[in-house]
Structure formats: C-alpha cells, structure tokens
Amino acid sequence: MNTHSPVRRRALPALLTLGVTAAVAATASLTAPGGAVAQDAFDVNVAPASISWGHCPQDSDPPGRPPSPKARCATVKVPLDWSKPKGEKIGLFVARYPAADPAKRIGVLMSNPGGPGAPGADDALYADDPYDGYDPAVRERFDMIGFDPRGVGRSEGARCDESILDKIPARPRTASEFERLRTLNGRLAQSCLRRTGPLAAHMDGESVARDMDAIRAALGERRISFIGHSYGTFLGERYARLFPGRLRALALDSAMDPDRPDAERYLKDGSVSVNRTFKRLAAWCAGSAACALKGQGLAAVTDELFARADAGTLREPGRTGPTRKKVDADQLSTFLSGELSGWNPKSTARQLAALHTGKGEVNWISGPGDLAARLVLCRDYDFRIRDYAHYRAIRARVSKAAPHVRHNSQSLDLILGCQGWTVPPKPRPARAQGDLPPVLVVNATDDKATPLAGARRMARSFPNASLHTVNTVGHWMYSLPEPRRRIDAYLLGRTD
C-alpha cells in the first residue's frame, strides 16, 4: 500500500523493467460444485440502486485541468452500514467514461487507485488524458468506471480534528510516551466520529467492496472487470472473496497482503524490502564512478552513521560543516525509507556522503500522520500492540532483519497510528462460493509500500493466479510500459 500514492497515474522511477511470470497454485479452492454463487447475507432485501448520469463537476486538481468532456457523473446511494441494509444511506460519487466502440464493448472496467484515500473517480474522469489515462485499446472496449470510496473526496469525505496530529509522539521513546500516543490516537478517532458521524466507523475495505457491487447492480451489469492499484488490490481481493461469480477479470497491481498481518510481520516485510533496496544501492555504488561514496563502502558508511546517531554525535550537515542539530536513528531510517521508495542512486549517495562528512544538504521528509490510513487500515488490519515493552521487542527484531535501514518508516507510521484507535479491527469476511476467473498480480521486486512478500501471499490466496514480478524499485507498475501492456492484454484477452 502506498499512503502517498498519486490521485491519478504518475510516472514512477524504475531501475529495470525485466519481468518474470510465475504461476501460483493455491491449496484451497474458492470454487463450489456447479459454480453457484452463494447469496451474501447482506444482499437480502437490498434493491439495486438507481443511477442517472449527468454532467461532471469541472473543478480539478490541479486547477486548469478539467475532466474529459466524454465523462459522465452520478451519485449512487448505498447503506451506511451494510449490516443494516434498510438503514441510513450515503452517496457515492461515480464517474463513467463510455466505451469508444459500442459494437466491440466488453463491459465495464472498474478501478481503484489505492491510497487509501485517493478519489478514484478520477480514473474515469481523466480516462483519455494523454499523460496518465488509459490506452485507446482499453477505452475502446470498456466503459471505464471510477468512484470515490465512502468517506473520500466527493463521497461524503470524512472530517477529523487534525490539530491533534501535531501532538502525537511520532516515535515514542518511553512507556509514558507510548501511552500518550495511544490516548491521543483515541481522541483523534473520537473526533472523526463526532465530525463525520457513524460513517467514520464504516470506511473499511469490506464495506467498500459491497459498495462496488452496488455500483455494478446500478449499472445493470452481470459482471465487472476490475483493476486495483496498491490499496485497490485489497479491495479487489475483498470483492473476489464476497462476490466471486460477479468478476470477469481481476488485475492487481502492487498488491497488499490479504492475510491480515500483525504489526510485527507488516513492519518486518516492509523493512526487509527497504533493506533489499539499500543493498541494491550499495552494489550500484561499488561499481559506479558517479557514486559520491565509491570506494568507501556505502553500507559501512551508513552503519557508521547509525552508530553515531545512537551515540548522539550525528549532526545535520551544513554548507561549511556540521550544524548543531542532532540527527537520531529514527530520522535516519525515515530518510532512507523515503529515498529508497524510488531509484535515484546518485542523489541518495550524495546525501549520505553529506551526513558522513558534515558538508552538504539532506532532504528530510516529515509530515503529519495520514488520517485516511487510520480510518481505513485500523479497521482492515489488526496492528494492536500490547504495551511499550512489546513495541520495543518488535522494533529490535525488525532491526535485526533489516540491519542497514532498521525499519520502514511508512509501515511504522501506519502501525503506530492504530495504537489506541477506538474503532476496533473488523473480522475478515468469509468466502462466498462461486467460480473466480484467473487472476493477474503484478509487483515490483523492491517496493516499500507493497512488498513482494505480500504480493506472493495475495497470489496464493486465489485458486488460479499468475504473479508477474518486475525487477525494479518502485510502486504502481501500471506506470511502466511492459507491465502496462501485460495488464491490458490480460483485461482485453479474458474470454467468457
């Protein structure tokens, strides 16, 4: 998952784009005799919502880039709480870009760009954008359907007291700080419930998957094709789990772990992925004259920086020498996590050299916590940690598994954001019976947001799935030519 993913497709840095495909067979089958679809308990007495297309809002982000004139927009009403289908309703903002060739139309291609918290309607609003839209072959055969998930964007966006975020300890160093973090996270959760209402407790992936099926029914479609990126892959897995017989094709790009990892496994997978990218950087540095640390051993220099940070002697570099501002080990891990999310080896090595010599500049990454991630992922995953001693033990074990970077700061931010969250994790829904199509999973070998280990588990969760790995550093493989061609060919080539 990438909590800082773009609203729409953006070109991502890549080292290599060599792909290897592996067939994945699961031991458990989702297929029932005869392929009958078991009726979901929440489907009872839920009449399909109506949909009436109209003009789309012309405001855009960034300004001056209005959506395609071919796009049409609507609002679909769904239950706020799917366990109470006749209860209060909320509106979902939905956008449609019609197939360019109705005679060759396959059906609808629904999408989600991830986040969580990205307004997915943009996928349809800008479907023909020359920079980050879909290829003409895809737009010719599919109605492109995008939607803002519940609580996001134009779908009754959630509101919280963001002033609390600045008071929450970023990295608790004592038991009292850990308890303060929990207390403030709890206050933040309560502020979301006060300002947003009960919707703040129903922004989980299962609820969004049920919303997707409500959109399908409103469109009058028997089945959908779906492409999910980053957190959107989690939604795709949930939809497959709940409504297997209603999928024509399922493409999952940069896949999340569907198995509800606990805090330690989630942090370890993400940290090992960043550590692997660091090793790639060190190997590059050893063989490249462009590396500012060539001949000095980049790994050894970085390990020394951590030792100095632990001792309290590492300082921020300045124009003529070290400044008085200390750099601690957590800051160093955060820097490495940010730098190694993509592939810009010259810049990364130059900044490490600046820290080493005390002369130069470092681009530090910092910012408030991600509210959308808390509202969604603290319900989808169970990241609860018993106490401060348990937290320190997890940190120590993960540091041993990822010695050159110590931890993945994005993963740790998410885990700490769920401590003390007053809306508890939601149980994983049971599998419905029904036939699933073959599934395509695509992932980078080095991705800090959705590590390859989680993508492998995603592929194994289906009875018939192919995992295509891309030898690169980055996220959102659909932004690269070769994976994009493979995904498009899969979506277009699936036969009924």
JSON list of N, CA, C and O in Angstrom, two decimals, residues 119-170:
[
{"chain": "A", "resi": 119, "resn": "PRO", "atom": "N", "xyz": [-9.23, 9.78, -4.46]},
{"chain": "A", "resi": 119, "resn": "PRO", "atom": "CA", "xyz": [-10.55, 9.87, -5.11]},
{"chain": "A", "resi": 119, "resn": "PRO", "atom": "C", "xyz": [-10.56, 9.14, -6.44]},
{"chain": "A", "resi": 119, "resn": "PRO", "atom": "O", "xyz": [-10.17, 9.67, -7.47]},
{"chain": "A", "resi": 120, "resn": "GLY", "atom": "N", "xyz": [-11.01, 7.90, -6.43]},
{"chain": "A", "resi": 120, "resn": "GLY", "atom": "CA", "xyz": [-10.91, 7.03, -7.60]},
{"chain": "A", "resi": 120, "resn": "GLY", "atom": "C", "xyz": [-11.74, 7.41, -8.79]},
{"chain": "A", "resi": 120, "resn": "GLY", "atom": "O", "xyz": [-11.53, 6.86, -9.89]},
{"chain": "A", "resi": 121, "resn": "ALA", "atom": "N", "xyz": [-12.69, 8.33, -8.65]},
{"chain": "A", "resi": 121, "resn": "ALA", "atom": "CA", "xyz": [-13.48, 8.75, -9.81]},
{"chain": "A", "resi": 121, "resn": "ALA", "atom": "C", "xyz": [-12.59, 9.35, -10.90]},
{"chain": "A", "resi": 121, "resn": "ALA", "atom": "O", "xyz": [-12.94, 9.33, -12.08]},
{"chain": "A", "resi": 122, "resn": "ASP", "atom": "N", "xyz": [-11.41, 9.86, -10.51]},
{"chain": "A", "resi": 122, "resn": "ASP", "atom": "CA", "xyz": [-10.52, 10.47, -11.49]},
{"chain": "A", "resi": 122, "resn": "ASP", "atom": "C", "xyz": [-10.08, 9.48, -12.56]},
{"chain": "A", "resi": 122, "resn": "ASP", "atom": "O", "xyz": [-9.75, 9.88, -13.68]},
{"chain": "A", "resi": 123, "resn": "ASP", "atom": "N", "xyz": [-10.06, 8.18, -12.26]},
{"chain": "A", "resi": 123, "resn": "ASP", "atom": "CA", "xyz": [-9.67, 7.20, -13.26]},
{"chain": "A", "resi": 123, "resn": "ASP", "atom": "C", "xyz": [-10.59, 7.25, -14.48]},
{"chain": "A", "resi": 123, "resn": "ASP", "atom": "O", "xyz": [-10.15, 7.02, -15.61]},
{"chain": "A", "resi": 124, "resn": "ALA", "atom": "N", "xyz": [-11.86, 7.54, -14.26]},
{"chain": "A", "resi": 124, "resn": "ALA", "atom": "CA", "xyz": [-12.80, 7.67, -15.38]},
{"chain": "A", "resi": 124, "resn": "ALA", "atom": "C", "xyz": [-12.86, 9.10, -15.88]},
{"chain": "A", "resi": 124, "resn": "ALA", "atom": "O", "xyz": [-12.95, 9.34, -17.09]},
{"chain": "A", "resi": 125, "resn": "LEU", "atom": "N", "xyz": [-12.79, 10.07, -14.99]},
{"chain": "A", "resi": 125, "resn": "LEU", "atom": "CA", "xyz": [-12.86, 11.48, -15.39]},
{"chain": "A", "resi": 125, "resn": "LEU", "atom": "C", "xyz": [-11.73, 11.85, -16.34]},
{"chain": "A", "resi": 125, "resn": "LEU", "atom": "O", "xyz": [-11.90, 12.69, -17.23]},
{"chain": "A", "resi": 126, "resn": "TYR", "atom": "N", "xyz": [-10.57, 11.24, -16.16]},
{"chain": "A", "resi": 126, "resn": "TYR", "atom": "CA", "xyz": [-9.40, 11.55, -16.98]},
{"chain": "A", "resi": 126, "resn": "TYR", "atom": "C", "xyz": [-8.94, 10.32, -17.77]},
{"chain": "A", "resi": 126, "resn": "TYR", "atom": "O", "xyz": [-7.76, 10.16, -18.06]},
{"chain": "A", "resi": 127, "resn": "ALA", "atom": "N", "xyz": [-9.88, 9.46, -18.14]},
{"chain": "A", "resi": 127, "resn": "ALA", "atom": "CA", "xyz": [-9.53, 8.20, -18.81]},
{"chain": "A", "resi": 127, "resn": "ALA", "atom": "C", "xyz": [-8.78, 8.43, -20.12]},
{"chain": "A", "resi": 127, "resn": "ALA", "atom": "O", "xyz": [-7.94, 7.60, -20.50]},
{"chain": "A", "resi": 128, "resn": "ASP", "atom": "N", "xyz": [-9.07, 9.53, -20.83]},
{"chain": "A", "resi": 128, "resn": "ASP", "atom": "CA", "xyz": [-8.40, 9.77, -22.11]},
{"chain": "A", "resi": 128, "resn": "ASP", "atom": "C", "xyz": [-7.28, 10.79, -22.00]},
{"chain": "A", "resi": 128, "resn": "ASP", "atom": "O", "xyz": [-6.81, 11.32, -23.01]},
{"chain": "A", "resi": 129, "resn": "ASP", "atom": "N", "xyz": [-6.83, 11.08, -20.79]},
{"chain": "A", "resi": 129, "resn": "ASP", "atom": "CA", "xyz": [-5.74, 12.02, -20.60]},
{"chain": "A", "resi": 129, "resn": "ASP", "atom": "C", "xyz": [-4.47, 11.45, -21.23]},
{"chain": "A", "resi": 129, "resn": "ASP", "atom": "O", "xyz": [-4.11, 10.29, -21.00]},
{"chain": "A", "resi": 130, "resn": "PRO", "atom": "N", "xyz": [-3.77, 12.22, -22.07]},
{"chain": "A", "resi": 130, "resn": "PRO", "atom": "CA", "xyz": [-2.59, 11.67, -22.76]},
{"chain": "A", "resi": 130, "resn": "PRO", "atom": "C", "xyz": [-1.44, 11.35, -21.83]},
{"chain": "A", "resi": 130, "resn": "PRO", "atom": "O", "xyz": [-0.56, 10.55, -22.19]},
{"chain": "A", "resi": 131, "resn": "TYR", "atom": "N", "xyz": [-1.45, 11.93, -20.63]},
{"chain": "A", "resi": 131, "resn": "TYR", "atom": "CA", "xyz": [-0.34, 11.72, -19.71]},
{"chain": "A", "resi": 131, "resn": "TYR", "atom": "C", "xyz": [-0.57, 10.51, -18.82]},
{"chain": "A", "resi": 131, "resn": "TYR", "atom": "O", "xyz": [0.30, 9.66, -18.67]},
{"chain": "A", "resi": 132, "resn": "ASP", "atom": "N", "xyz": [-1.74, 10.42, -18.23]},
{"chain": "A", "resi": 132, "resn": "ASP", "atom": "CA", "xyz": [-1.95, 9.34, -17.27]},
{"chain": "A", "resi": 132, "resn": "ASP", "atom": "C", "xyz": [-3.31, 8.66, -17.44]},
{"chain": "A", "resi": 132, "resn": "ASP", "atom": "O", "xyz": [-3.86, 8.12, -16.49]},
{"chain": "A", "resi": 133, "resn": "GLY", "atom": "N", "xyz": [-3.86, 8.68, -18.64]},
{"chain": "A", "resi": 133, "resn": "GLY", "atom": "CA", "xyz": [-5.10, 7.97, -18.91]},
{"chain": "A", "resi": 133, "resn": "GLY", "atom": "C", "xyz": [-4.84, 6.55, -19.36]},
{"chain": "A", "resi": 133, "resn": "GLY", "atom": "O", "xyz": [-3.74, 6.01, -19.26]},
{"chain": "A", "resi": 134, "resn": "TYR", "atom": "N", "xyz": [-5.88, 5.90, -19.87]},
{"chain": "A", "resi": 134, "resn": "TYR", "atom": "CA", "xyz": [-5.78, 4.52, -20.35]},
{"chain": "A", "resi": 134, "resn": "TYR", "atom": "C", "xyz": [-5.47, 4.51, -21.85]},
{"chain": "A", "resi": 134, "resn": "TYR", "atom": "O", "xyz": [-5.75, 5.46, -22.57]},
{"chain": "A", "resi": 135, "resn": "ASP", "atom": "N", "xyz": [-4.90, 3.40, -22.30]},
{"chain": "A", "resi": 135, "resn": "ASP", "atom": "CA", "xyz": [-4.59, 3.27, -23.72]},
{"chain": "A", "resi": 135, "resn": "ASP", "atom": "C", "xyz": [-5.88, 3.21, -24.54]},
{"chain": "A", "resi": 135, "resn": "ASP", "atom": "O", "xyz": [-6.92, 2.73, -24.05]},
{"chain": "A", "resi": 136, "resn": "PRO", "atom": "N", "xyz": [-5.84, 3.67, -25.80]},
{"chain": "A", "resi": 136, "resn": "PRO", "atom": "CA", "xyz": [-7.04, 3.66, -26.64]},
{"chain": "A", "resi": 136, "resn": "PRO", "atom": "C", "xyz": [-7.68, 2.28, -26.78]},
{"chain": "A", "resi": 136, "resn": "PRO", "atom": "O", "xyz": [-8.91, 2.17, -26.84]},
{"chain": "A", "resi": 137, "resn": "ALA", "atom": "N", "xyz": [-6.86, 1.22, -26.82]},
{"chain": "A", "resi": 137, "resn": "ALA", "atom": "CA", "xyz": [-7.43, -0.12, -26.97]},
{"chain": "A", "resi": 137, "resn": "ALA", "atom": "C", "xyz": [-8.31, -0.50, -25.80]},
{"chain": "A", "resi": 137, "resn": "ALA", "atom": "O", "xyz": [-9.33, -1.19, -25.96]},
{"chain": "A", "resi": 138, "resn": "VAL", "atom": "N", "xyz": [-7.95, -0.03, -24.60]},
{"chain": "A", "resi": 138, "resn": "VAL", "atom": "CA", "xyz": [-8.77, -0.32, -23.41]},
{"chain": "A", "resi": 138, "resn": "VAL", "atom": "C", "xyz": [-10.02, 0.54, -23.43]},
{"chain": "A", "resi": 138, "resn": "VAL", "atom": "O", "xyz": [-11.13, 0.06, -23.18]},
{"chain": "A", "resi": 139, "resn": "ARG", "atom": "N", "xyz": [-9.87, 1.83, -23.75]},
{"chain": "A", "resi": 139, "resn": "ARG", "atom": "CA", "xyz": [-11.03, 2.73, -23.78]},
{"chain": "A", "resi": 139, "resn": "ARG", "atom": "C", "xyz": [-12.02, 2.36, -24.87]},
{"chain": "A", "resi": 139, "resn": "ARG", "atom": "O", "xyz": [-13.21, 2.65, -24.76]},
{"chain": "A", "resi": 140, "resn": "GLU", "atom": "N", "xyz": [-11.54, 1.70, -25.91]},
{"chain": "A", "resi": 140, "resn": "GLU", "atom": "CA", "xyz": [-12.44, 1.29, -26.99]},
{"chain": "A", "resi": 140, "resn": "GLU", "atom": "C", "xyz": [-13.39, 0.18, -26.55]},
{"chain": "A", "resi": 140, "resn": "GLU", "atom": "O", "xyz": [-14.55, 0.16, -26.96]},
{"chain": "A", "resi": 141, "resn": "ARG", "atom": "N", "xyz": [-12.92, -0.70, -25.67]},
{"chain": "A", "resi": 141, "resn": "ARG", "atom": "CA", "xyz": [-13.67, -1.91, -25.36]},
{"chain": "A", "resi": 141, "resn": "ARG", "atom": "C", "xyz": [-14.43, -1.86, -24.03]},
{"chain": "A", "resi": 141, "resn": "ARG", "atom": "O", "xyz": [-15.30, -2.69, -23.80]},
{"chain": "A", "resi": 142, "resn": "PHE", "atom": "N", "xyz": [-14.06, -0.93, -23.16]},
{"chain": "A", "resi": 142, "resn": "PHE", "atom": "CA", "xyz": [-14.67, -0.89, -21.83]},
{"chain": "A", "resi": 142, "resn": "PHE", "atom": "C", "xyz": [-15.31, 0.46, -21.54]},
{"chain": "A", "resi": 142, "resn": "PHE", "atom": "O", "xyz": [-14.80, 1.50, -21.95]},
{"chain": "A", "resi": 143, "resn": "ASP", "atom": "N", "xyz": [-16.41, 0.43, -20.80]},
{"chain": "A", "resi": 143, "resn": "ASP", "atom": "CA", "xyz": [-16.84, 1.61, -20.06]},
{"chain": "A", "resi": 143, "resn": "ASP", "atom": "C", "xyz": [-15.94, 1.70, -18.84]},
{"chain": "A", "resi": 143, "resn": "ASP", "atom": "O", "xyz": [-15.88, 0.77, -18.03]},
{"chain": "A", "resi": 144, "resn": "MET", "atom": "N", "xyz": [-15.22, 2.80, -18.68]},
{"chain": "A", "resi": 144, "resn": "MET", "atom": "CA", "xyz": [-14.35, 2.99, -17.53]},
{"chain": "A", "resi": 144, "resn": "MET", "atom": "C", "xyz": [-15.18, 3.54, -16.38]},
{"chain": "A", "resi": 144, "resn": "MET", "atom": "O", "xyz": [-15.84, 4.58, -16.52]},
{"chain": "A", "resi": 145, "resn": "ILE", "atom": "N", "xyz": [-15.16, 2.87, -15.26]},
{"chain": "A", "resi": 145, "resn": "ILE", "atom": "CA", "xyz": [-15.95, 3.27, -14.09]},
{"chain": "A", "resi": 145, "resn": "ILE", "atom": "C", "xyz": [-15.01, 3.54, -12.92]},
{"chain": "A", "resi": 145, "resn": "ILE", "atom": "O", "xyz": [-14.25, 2.67, -12.49]},
{"chain": "A", "resi": 146, "resn": "GLY", "atom": "N", "xyz": [-15.04, 4.77, -12.43]},
{"chain": "A", "resi": 146, "resn": "GLY", "atom": "CA", "xyz": [-14.29, 5.13, -11.24]},
{"chain": "A", "resi": 146, "resn": "GLY", "atom": "C", "xyz": [-15.22, 5.70, -10.19]},
{"chain": "A", "resi": 146, "resn": "GLY", "atom": "O", "xyz": [-16.29, 6.21, -10.50]},
{"chain": "A", "resi": 147, "resn": "PHE", "atom": "N", "xyz": [-14.83, 5.59, -8.94]},
{"chain": "A", "resi": 147, "resn": "PHE", "atom": "CA", "xyz": [-15.68, 6.11, -7.85]},
{"chain": "A", "resi": 147, "resn": "PHE", "atom": "C", "xyz": [-14.81, 6.56, -6.70]},
{"chain": "A", "resi": 147, "resn": "PHE", "atom": "O", "xyz": [-13.73, 6.03, -6.46]},
{"chain": "A", "resi": 148, "resn": "ASP", "atom": "N", "xyz": [-15.28, 7.58, -6.00]},
{"chain": "A", "resi": 148, "resn": "ASP", "atom": "CA", "xyz": [-14.64, 7.99, -4.75]},
{"chain": "A", "resi": 148, "resn": "ASP", "atom": "C", "xyz": [-15.16, 7.08, -3.65]},
{"chain": "A", "resi": 148, "resn": "ASP", "atom": "O", "xyz": [-16.37, 7.06, -3.39]},
{"chain": "A", "resi": 149, "resn": "PRO", "atom": "N", "xyz": [-14.29, 6.30, -2.99]},
{"chain": "A", "resi": 149, "resn": "PRO", "atom": "CA", "xyz": [-14.77, 5.42, -1.92]},
{"chain": "A", "resi": 149, "resn": "PRO", "atom": "C", "xyz": [-15.45, 6.20, -0.80]},
{"chain": "A", "resi": 149, "resn": "PRO", "atom": "O", "xyz": [-15.22, 7.40, -0.62]},
{"chain": "A", "resi": 150, "resn": "ARG", "atom": "N", "xyz": [-16.30, 5.51, -0.09]},
{"chain": "A", "resi": 150, "resn": "ARG", "atom": "CA", "xyz": [-17.02, 6.14, 1.03]},
{"chain": "A", "resi": 150, "resn": "ARG", "atom": "C", "xyz": [-16.07, 6.88, 1.96]},
{"chain": "A", "resi": 150, "resn": "ARG", "atom": "O", "xyz": [-15.00, 6.40, 2.32]},
{"chain": "A", "resi": 151, "resn": "GLY", "atom": "N", "xyz": [-16.45, 8.10, 2.31]},
{"chain": "A", "resi": 151, "resn": "GLY", "atom": "CA", "xyz": [-15.64, 8.92, 3.21]},
{"chain": "A", "resi": 151, "resn": "GLY", "atom": "C", "xyz": [-14.49, 9.62, 2.53]},
{"chain": "A", "resi": 151, "resn": "GLY", "atom": "O", "xyz": [-13.68, 10.27, 3.20]},
{"chain": "A", "resi": 152, "resn": "VAL", "atom": "N", "xyz": [-14.40, 9.53, 1.20]},
{"chain": "A", "resi": 152, "resn": "VAL", "atom": "CA", "xyz": [-13.27, 10.10, 0.46]},
{"chain": "A", "resi": 152, "resn": "VAL", "atom": "C", "xyz": [-13.79, 11.06, -0.60]},
{"chain": "A", "resi": 152, "resn": "VAL", "atom": "O", "xyz": [-14.77, 10.76, -1.30]},
{"chain": "A", "resi": 153, "resn": "GLY", "atom": "N", "xyz": [-13.14, 12.20, -0.74]},
{"chain": "A", "resi": 153, "resn": "GLY", "atom": "CA", "xyz": [-13.45, 13.13, -1.82]},
{"chain": "A", "resi": 153, "resn": "GLY", "atom": "C", "xyz": [-14.91, 13.55, -1.84]},
{"chain": "A", "resi": 153, "resn": "GLY", "atom": "O", "xyz": [-15.46, 14.04, -0.84]},
{"chain": "A", "resi": 154, "resn": "ARG", "atom": "N", "xyz": [-15.57, 13.34, -3.00]},
{"chain": "A", "resi": 154, "resn": "ARG", "atom": "CA", "xyz": [-16.97, 13.75, -3.15]},
{"chain": "A", "resi": 154, "resn": "ARG", "atom": "C", "xyz": [-17.96, 12.73, -2.58]},
{"chain": "A", "resi": 154, "resn": "ARG", "atom": "O", "xyz": [-19.16, 12.96, -2.66]},
{"chain": "A", "resi": 155, "resn": "SER", "atom": "N", "xyz": [-17.46, 11.64, -2.05]},
{"chain": "A", "resi": 155, "resn": "SER", "atom": "CA", "xyz": [-18.34, 10.65, -1.42]},
{"chain": "A", "resi": 155, "resn": "SER", "atom": "C", "xyz": [-18.39, 10.90, 0.08]},
{"chain": "A", "resi": 155, "resn": "SER", "atom": "O", "xyz": [-17.96, 10.10, 0.91]},
{"chain": "A", "resi": 156, "resn": "GLU", "atom": "N", "xyz": [-18.89, 12.11, 0.42]},
{"chain": "A", "resi": 156, "resn": "GLU", "atom": "CA", "xyz": [-19.10, 12.49, 1.82]},
{"chain": "A", "resi": 156, "resn": "GLU", "atom": "C", "xyz": [-17.81, 12.34, 2.62]},
{"chain": "A", "resi": 156, "resn": "GLU", "atom": "O", "xyz": [-17.72, 11.57, 3.57]},
{"chain": "A", "resi": 157, "resn": "GLY", "atom": "N", "xyz": [-16.80, 13.08, 2.21]},
{"chain": "A", "resi": 157, "resn": "GLY", "atom": "CA", "xyz": [-15.47, 12.98, 2.81]},
{"chain": "A", "resi": 157, "resn": "GLY", "atom": "C", "xyz": [-15.46, 13.10, 4.32]},
{"chain": "A", "resi": 157, "resn": "GLY", "atom": "O", "xyz": [-16.17, 13.93, 4.91]},
{"chain": "A", "resi": 158, "resn": "ALA", "atom": "N", "xyz": [-14.65, 12.27, 4.95]},
{"chain": "A", "resi": 158, "resn": "ALA", "atom": "CA", "xyz": [-14.55, 12.25, 6.41]},
{"chain": "A", "resi": 158, "resn": "ALA", "atom": "C", "xyz": [-13.83, 13.49, 6.92]},
{"chain": "A", "resi": 158, "resn": "ALA", "atom": "O", "xyz": [-12.96, 14.05, 6.25]},
{"chain": "A", "resi": 159, "resn": "ARG", "atom": "N", "xyz": [-14.18, 13.90, 8.12]},
{"chain": "A", "resi": 159, "resn": "ARG", "atom": "CA", "xyz": [-13.57, 15.06, 8.76]},
{"chain": "A", "resi": 159, "resn": "ARG", "atom": "C", "xyz": [-13.15, 14.70, 10.18]},
{"chain": "A", "resi": 159, "resn": "ARG", "atom": "O", "xyz": [-13.90, 14.03, 10.90]},
{"chain": "A", "resi": 160, "resn": "CYS", "atom": "N", "xyz": [-11.97, 15.17, 10.58]},
{"chain": "A", "resi": 160, "resn": "CYS", "atom": "CA", "xyz": [-11.44, 14.90, 11.92]},
{"chain": "A", "resi": 160, "resn": "CYS", "atom": "C", "xyz": [-10.75, 16.16, 12.43]},
{"chain": "A", "resi": 160, "resn": "CYS", "atom": "O", "xyz": [-10.51, 17.10, 11.67]},
{"chain": "A", "resi": 161, "resn": "ASP", "atom": "N", "xyz": [-10.43, 16.17, 13.71]},
{"chain": "A", "resi": 161, "resn": "ASP", "atom": "CA", "xyz": [-9.70, 17.29, 14.31]},
{"chain": "A", "resi": 161, "resn": "ASP", "atom": "C", "xyz": [-8.21, 17.09, 14.05]},
{"chain": "A", "resi": 161, "resn": "ASP", "atom": "O", "xyz": [-7.51, 16.44, 14.82]},
{"chain": "A", "resi": 162, "resn": "GLU", "atom": "N", "xyz": [-7.72, 17.65, 12.95]},
{"chain": "A", "resi": 162, "resn": "GLU", "atom": "CA", "xyz": [-6.34, 17.42, 12.54]},
{"chain": "A", "resi": 162, "resn": "GLU", "atom": "C", "xyz": [-5.33, 18.11, 13.46]},
{"chain": "A", "resi": 162, "resn": "GLU", "atom": "O", "xyz": [-4.13, 17.80, 13.39]},
{"chain": "A", "resi": 163, "resn": "SER", "atom": "N", "xyz": [-5.79, 19.02, 14.30]},
{"chain": "A", "resi": 163, "resn": "SER", "atom": "CA", "xyz": [-4.85, 19.68, 15.22]},
{"chain": "A", "resi": 163, "resn": "SER", "atom": "C", "xyz": [-4.26, 18.68, 16.21]},
{"chain": "A", "resi": 163, "resn": "SER", "atom": "O", "xyz": [-3.18, 18.91, 16.77]},
{"chain": "A", "resi": 164, "resn": "ILE", "atom": "N", "xyz": [-4.96, 17.56, 16.42]},
{"chain": "A", "resi": 164, "resn": "ILE", "atom": "CA", "xyz": [-4.45, 16.54, 17.34]},
{"chain": "A", "resi": 164, "resn": "ILE", "atom": "C", "xyz": [-3.21, 15.86, 16.78]},
{"chain": "A", "resi": 164, "resn": "ILE", "atom": "O", "xyz": [-2.33, 15.42, 17.53]},
{"chain": "A", "resi": 165, "resn": "LEU", "atom": "N", "xyz": [-3.10, 15.78, 15.47]},
{"chain": "A", "resi": 165, "resn": "LEU", "atom": "CA", "xyz": [-1.98, 15.06, 14.85]},
{"chain": "A", "resi": 165, "resn": "LEU", "atom": "C", "xyz": [-0.63, 15.59, 15.30]},
{"chain": "A", "resi": 165, "resn": "LEU", "atom": "O", "xyz": [0.31, 14.81, 15.54]},
{"chain": "A", "resi": 166, "resn": "ASP", "atom": "N", "xyz": [-0.50, 16.91, 15.40]},
{"chain": "A", "resi": 166, "resn": "ASP", "atom": "CA", "xyz": [0.78, 17.50, 15.76]},
{"chain": "A", "resi": 166, "resn": "ASP", "atom": "C", "xyz": [1.19, 17.20, 17.20]},
{"chain": "A", "resi": 166, "resn": "ASP", "atom": "O", "xyz": [2.37, 17.38, 17.55]},
{"chain": "A", "resi": 167, "resn": "LYS", "atom": "N", "xyz": [0.27, 16.75, 18.03]},
{"chain": "A", "resi": 167, "resn": "LYS", "atom": "CA", "xyz": [0.56, 16.47, 19.43]},
{"chain": "A", "resi": 167, "resn": "LYS", "atom": "C", "xyz": [0.97, 15.02, 19.67]},
{"chain": "A", "resi": 167, "resn": "LYS", "atom": "O", "xyz": [1.45, 14.67, 20.76]},
{"chain": "A", "resi": 168, "resn": "ILE", "atom": "N", "xyz": [0.77, 14.16, 18.68]},
{"chain": "A", "resi": 168, "resn": "ILE", "atom": "CA", "xyz": [1.02, 12.73, 18.85]},
{"chain": "A", "resi": 168, "resn": "ILE", "atom": "C", "xyz": [2.51, 12.44, 18.69]},
{"chain": "A", "resi": 168, "resn": "ILE", "atom": "O", "xyz": [3.12, 12.84, 17.70]},
{"chain": "A", "resi": 169, "resn": "PRO", "atom": "N", "xyz": [3.15, 11.77, 19.66]},
{"chain": "A", "resi": 169, "resn": "PRO", "atom": "CA", "xyz": [4.58, 11.43, 19.52]},
{"chain": "A", "resi": 169, "resn": "PRO", "atom": "C", "xyz": [4.81, 10.58, 18.28]},
{"chain": "A", "resi": 169, "resn": "PRO", "atom": "O", "xyz": [4.15, 9.56, 18.08]},
{"chain": "A", "resi": 170, "resn": "ALA", "atom": "N", "xyz": [5.73, 11.03, 17.42]},
{"chain": "A", "resi": 170, "resn": "ALA", "atom": "CA", "xyz": [5.99, 10.30, 16.18]},
{"chain": "A", "resi": 170, "resn": "ALA", "atom": "C", "xyz": [6.64, 8.95, 16.45]},
{"chain": "A", "resi": 170, "resn": "ALA", "atom": "O", "xyz": [6.30, 7.94, 15.82]}
]
